[in-house]
Amino acid sequence: MSIQHTTAVYECDQFQGITRALLTALAYFAYDKGPYPRGFPDPGFGWGYRGEDFFMKCLNMNRRQTISGCFTELEEAGAIQRKRRFHNTSLTFVDLNWLLAHKRTDDTESVTSVEEATQSVTSVPTD
């Protein structure tokens, strides 16, 4: 589980819907130099070995076309990279630098401060 990747996904506002949910799941299952399951080679920081079937179950989806389309959308945007393996699941790399480069700007953070200011103005002083 990679906390850095998961936090970066929450700050990124590039994707919506199932694609965002898939990116969150990919970031959650990305390898973070902790204990790795026995029998698997150490893929490196940001890589994960889980396949499409696992993420279909994880996101409660039935159509493979939907999950494949989400993977394609993430690959074309540059958020992930996939390495195909012979007779095995693909390795998926979640690019932390891309996620940090596409995080929310200060404009979206200023909206919450405007809402707080509006709430304090709504109370009318009485004489």
PDB file of C-alpha atoms in Angstrom:
ATOM      1  CA  MET A   1       0.000   0.000   0.000  1.00  0.00           C
ATOM      2  CA  SER A   2       1.458   3.329  -1.041  1.00  0.00           C
ATOM      3  CA  ILE A   3       0.309   6.255   1.072  1.00  0.00           C
ATOM      4  CA  GLN A   4       2.143   8.756  -1.144  1.00  0.00           C
ATOM      5  CA  HIS A   5       0.326   7.556  -4.257  1.00  0.00           C
ATOM      6  CA  THR A   6      -3.069   7.456  -2.561  1.00  0.00           C
ATOM      7  CA  THR A   7      -2.676  10.993  -1.195  1.00  0.00           C
ATOM      8  CA  ALA A   8      -1.570  12.260  -4.619  1.00  0.00           C
ATOM      9  CA  VAL A   9      -4.670  10.718  -6.254  1.00  0.00           C
ATOM     10  CA  TYR A  10      -6.951  12.507  -3.793  1.00  0.00           C
ATOM     11  CA  GLU A  11      -5.298  15.816  -4.715  1.00  0.00           C
ATOM     12  CA  CYS A  12      -5.532  15.148  -8.478  1.00  0.00           C
ATOM     13  CA  ASP A  13      -8.693  16.345 -10.221  1.00  0.00           C
ATOM     14  CA  GLN A  14      -8.095  15.084 -13.770  1.00  0.00           C
ATOM     15  CA  PHE A  15     -10.488  12.116 -13.815  1.00  0.00           C
ATOM     16  CA  GLN A  16     -14.064  11.410 -12.764  1.00  0.00           C
ATOM     17  CA  GLY A  17     -16.303   8.425 -12.154  1.00  0.00           C
ATOM     18  CA  ILE A  18     -15.054   4.895 -12.607  1.00  0.00           C
ATOM     19  CA  THR A  19     -11.711   6.061 -14.005  1.00  0.00           C
ATOM     20  CA  ARG A  20     -11.018   7.983 -10.804  1.00  0.00           C
ATOM     21  CA  ALA A  21     -12.085   5.000  -8.698  1.00  0.00           C
ATOM     22  CA  LEU A  22      -9.746   2.746 -10.698  1.00  0.00           C
ATOM     23  CA  LEU A  23      -6.864   5.189 -10.289  1.00  0.00           C
ATOM     24  CA  THR A  24      -7.513   5.301  -6.535  1.00  0.00           C
ATOM     25  CA  ALA A  25      -7.484   1.494  -6.354  1.00  0.00           C
ATOM     26  CA  LEU A  26      -4.303   1.302  -8.451  1.00  0.00           C
ATOM     27  CA  ALA A  27      -2.603   3.824  -6.183  1.00  0.00           C
ATOM     28  CA  TYR A  28      -3.741   1.963  -3.087  1.00  0.00           C
ATOM     29  CA  PHE A  29      -2.276  -1.328  -4.339  1.00  0.00           C
ATOM     30  CA  ALA A  30       0.961   0.235  -5.650  1.00  0.00           C
ATOM     31  CA  TYR A  31       4.096  -1.145  -4.033  1.00  0.00           C
ATOM     32  CA  ASP A  32       5.738   1.044  -1.387  1.00  0.00           C
ATOM     33  CA  LYS A  33       8.971  -0.725  -0.365  1.00  0.00           C
ATOM     34  CA  GLY A  34       7.250  -2.551   2.462  1.00  0.00           C
ATOM     35  CA  PRO A  35       6.934  -6.295   2.909  1.00  0.00           C
ATOM     36  CA  TYR A  36       6.105  -7.850  -0.449  1.00  0.00           C
ATOM     37  CA  PRO A  37       4.257 -11.193  -0.778  1.00  0.00           C
ATOM     38  CA  ARG A  38       6.476 -14.255  -0.823  1.00  0.00           C
ATOM     39  CA  GLY A  39       7.117 -15.766  -4.200  1.00  0.00           C
ATOM     40  CA  PHE A  40       6.767 -12.494  -6.106  1.00  0.00           C
ATOM     41  CA  PRO A  41       9.732 -10.511  -7.392  1.00  0.00           C
ATOM     42  CA  ASP A  42      10.146  -6.992  -6.031  1.00  0.00           C
ATOM     43  CA  PRO A  43       8.747  -4.808  -8.871  1.00  0.00           C
ATOM     44  CA  GLY A  44       9.855  -1.434  -7.454  1.00  0.00           C
ATOM     45  CA  PHE A  45       8.257   1.711  -6.067  1.00  0.00           C
ATOM     46  CA  GLY A  46       4.910   2.511  -7.682  1.00  0.00           C
ATOM     47  CA  TRP A  47       4.451  -0.822  -9.486  1.00  0.00           C
ATOM     48  CA  GLY A  48       1.621  -3.255  -8.856  1.00  0.00           C
ATOM     49  CA  TYR A  49       0.944  -6.757 -10.131  1.00  0.00           C
ATOM     50  CA  ARG A  50      -2.878  -6.878  -9.819  1.00  0.00           C
ATOM     51  CA  GLY A  51      -4.802  -7.541 -13.027  1.00  0.00           C
ATOM     52  CA  GLU A  52      -8.055  -6.404 -14.581  1.00  0.00           C
ATOM     53  CA  ASP A  53     -10.048  -9.243 -12.982  1.00  0.00           C
ATOM     54  CA  PHE A  54      -8.965  -8.151  -9.513  1.00  0.00           C
ATOM     55  CA  PHE A  55      -9.956  -4.529 -10.131  1.00  0.00           C
ATOM     56  CA  MET A  56     -13.273  -5.585 -11.670  1.00  0.00           C
ATOM     57  CA  LYS A  57     -14.097  -7.374  -8.403  1.00  0.00           C
ATOM     58  CA  CYS A  58     -12.683  -4.503  -6.359  1.00  0.00           C
ATOM     59  CA  LEU A  59     -14.890  -1.921  -8.106  1.00  0.00           C
ATOM     60  CA  ASN A  60     -17.883  -4.285  -8.391  1.00  0.00           C
ATOM     61  CA  MET A  61     -17.978  -4.207 -12.199  1.00  0.00           C
ATOM     62  CA  ASN A  62     -19.191  -6.836 -14.653  1.00  0.00           C
ATOM     63  CA  ARG A  63     -18.087  -5.488 -18.048  1.00  0.00           C
ATOM     64  CA  ARG A  64     -14.457  -5.936 -19.046  1.00  0.00           C
ATOM     65  CA  GLN A  65     -14.861  -3.237 -21.736  1.00  0.00           C
ATOM     66  CA  THR A  66     -15.482  -0.625 -19.044  1.00  0.00           C
ATOM     67  CA  ILE A  67     -12.352  -1.437 -17.047  1.00  0.00           C
ATOM     68  CA  SER A  68     -10.260  -1.744 -20.227  1.00  0.00           C
ATOM     69  CA  GLY A  69     -11.486   1.668 -21.355  1.00  0.00           C
ATOM     70  CA  CYS A  70     -10.535   3.166 -17.985  1.00  0.00           C
ATOM     71  CA  PHE A  71      -7.056   1.626 -18.201  1.00  0.00           C
ATOM     72  CA  THR A  72      -6.694   3.032 -21.729  1.00  0.00           C
ATOM     73  CA  GLU A  73      -7.814   6.491 -20.614  1.00  0.00           C
ATOM     74  CA  LEU A  74      -5.297   6.499 -17.754  1.00  0.00           C
ATOM     75  CA  GLU A  75      -2.498   5.282 -20.041  1.00  0.00           C
ATOM     76  CA  GLU A  76      -3.207   7.897 -22.719  1.00  0.00           C
ATOM     77  CA  ALA A  77      -3.197  10.660 -20.101  1.00  0.00           C
ATOM     78  CA  GLY A  78       0.147   9.439 -18.733  1.00  0.00           C
ATOM     79  CA  ALA A  79      -1.021   8.653 -15.201  1.00  0.00           C
ATOM     80  CA  ILE A  80      -0.082   4.973 -15.475  1.00  0.00           C
ATOM     81  CA  GLN A  81       2.185   2.744 -17.526  1.00  0.00           C
ATOM     82  CA  ARG A  82       1.618  -0.938 -18.170  1.00  0.00           C
ATOM     83  CA  LYS A  83       4.144  -3.648 -18.870  1.00  0.00           C
ATOM     84  CA  ARG A  84       2.690  -6.745 -20.492  1.00  0.00           C
ATOM     85  CA  ARG A  85       3.962 -10.096 -19.231  1.00  0.00           C
ATOM     86  CA  PHE A  86       3.788 -13.456 -20.961  1.00  0.00           C
ATOM     87  CA  HIS A  87       1.203 -15.790 -19.311  1.00  0.00           C
ATOM     88  CA  ASN A  88       0.756 -13.473 -16.339  1.00  0.00           C
ATOM     89  CA  THR A  89      -1.014 -10.278 -15.306  1.00  0.00           C
ATOM     90  CA  SER A  90       0.347  -6.962 -16.517  1.00  0.00           C
ATOM     91  CA  LEU A  91       2.490  -4.872 -14.210  1.00  0.00           C
ATOM     92  CA  THR A  92       1.016  -1.400 -13.706  1.00  0.00           C
ATOM     93  CA  PHE A  93       3.071   1.644 -12.731  1.00  0.00           C
ATOM     94  CA  VAL A  94       1.305   4.616 -11.121  1.00  0.00           C
ATOM     95  CA  ASP A  95       3.356   7.724 -11.916  1.00  0.00           C
ATOM     96  CA  LEU A  96       3.665   9.759  -8.725  1.00  0.00           C
ATOM     97  CA  ASN A  97       5.336  12.698 -10.493  1.00  0.00           C
ATOM     98  CA  TRP A  98       2.446  12.940 -12.987  1.00  0.00           C
ATOM     99  CA  LEU A  99      -0.099  12.920 -10.167  1.00  0.00           C
ATOM    100  CA  LEU A 100       1.745  15.648  -8.273  1.00  0.00           C
ATOM    101  CA  ALA A 101       2.034  17.750 -11.444  1.00  0.00           C
ATOM    102  CA  HIS A 102      -1.742  17.530 -12.006  1.00  0.00           C
ATOM    103  CA  LYS A 103      -2.990  18.247  -8.498  1.00  0.00           C
ATOM    104  CA  ARG A 104      -5.656  20.835  -7.736  1.00  0.00           C
ATOM    105  CA  THR A 105      -4.740  24.462  -8.112  1.00  0.00           C
ATOM    106  CA  ASP A 106      -5.228  27.200  -5.523  1.00  0.00           C
ATOM    107  CA  ASP A 107      -8.407  28.326  -7.334  1.00  0.00           C
ATOM    108  CA  THR A 108     -10.404  25.351  -6.039  1.00  0.00           C
ATOM    109  CA  GLU A 109      -9.077  25.861  -2.520  1.00  0.00           C
ATOM    110  CA  SER A 110     -10.165  29.521  -2.509  1.00  0.00           C
ATOM    111  CA  VAL A 111     -13.801  28.473  -3.146  1.00  0.00           C
ATOM    112  CA  THR A 112     -14.007  26.957   0.328  1.00  0.00           C
ATOM    113  CA  SER A 113     -12.668  30.134   1.920  1.00  0.00           C
ATOM    114  CA  VAL A 114     -15.348  32.186   0.075  1.00  0.00           C
ATOM    115  CA  GLU A 115     -18.047  29.854   1.424  1.00  0.00           C
ATOM    116  CA  GLU A 116     -16.736  30.328   4.973  1.00  0.00           C
ATOM    117  CA  ALA A 117     -16.768  34.107   4.531  1.00  0.00           C
ATOM    118  CA  THR A 118     -20.349  33.978   3.227  1.00  0.00           C
ATOM    119  CA  GLN A 119     -21.521  32.060   6.265  1.00  0.00           C
ATOM    120  CA  SER A 120     -20.152  34.657   8.651  1.00  0.00           C
ATOM    121  CA  VAL A 121     -21.802  37.516   6.718  1.00  0.00           C
ATOM    122  CA  THR A 122     -25.273  35.935   6.832  1.00  0.00           C
ATOM    123  CA  SER A 123     -25.672  36.633  10.547  1.00  0.00           C
ATOM    124  CA  VAL A 124     -27.278  40.060  10.920  1.00  0.00           C
ATOM    125  CA  PRO A 125     -26.474  42.033  14.078  1.00  0.00           C
ATOM    126  CA  THR A 126     -29.451  43.182  16.138  1.00  0.00           C
ATOM    127  CA  ASP A 127     -29.674  46.512  17.941  1.00  0.00           C
TER     128      ASP A 127
END
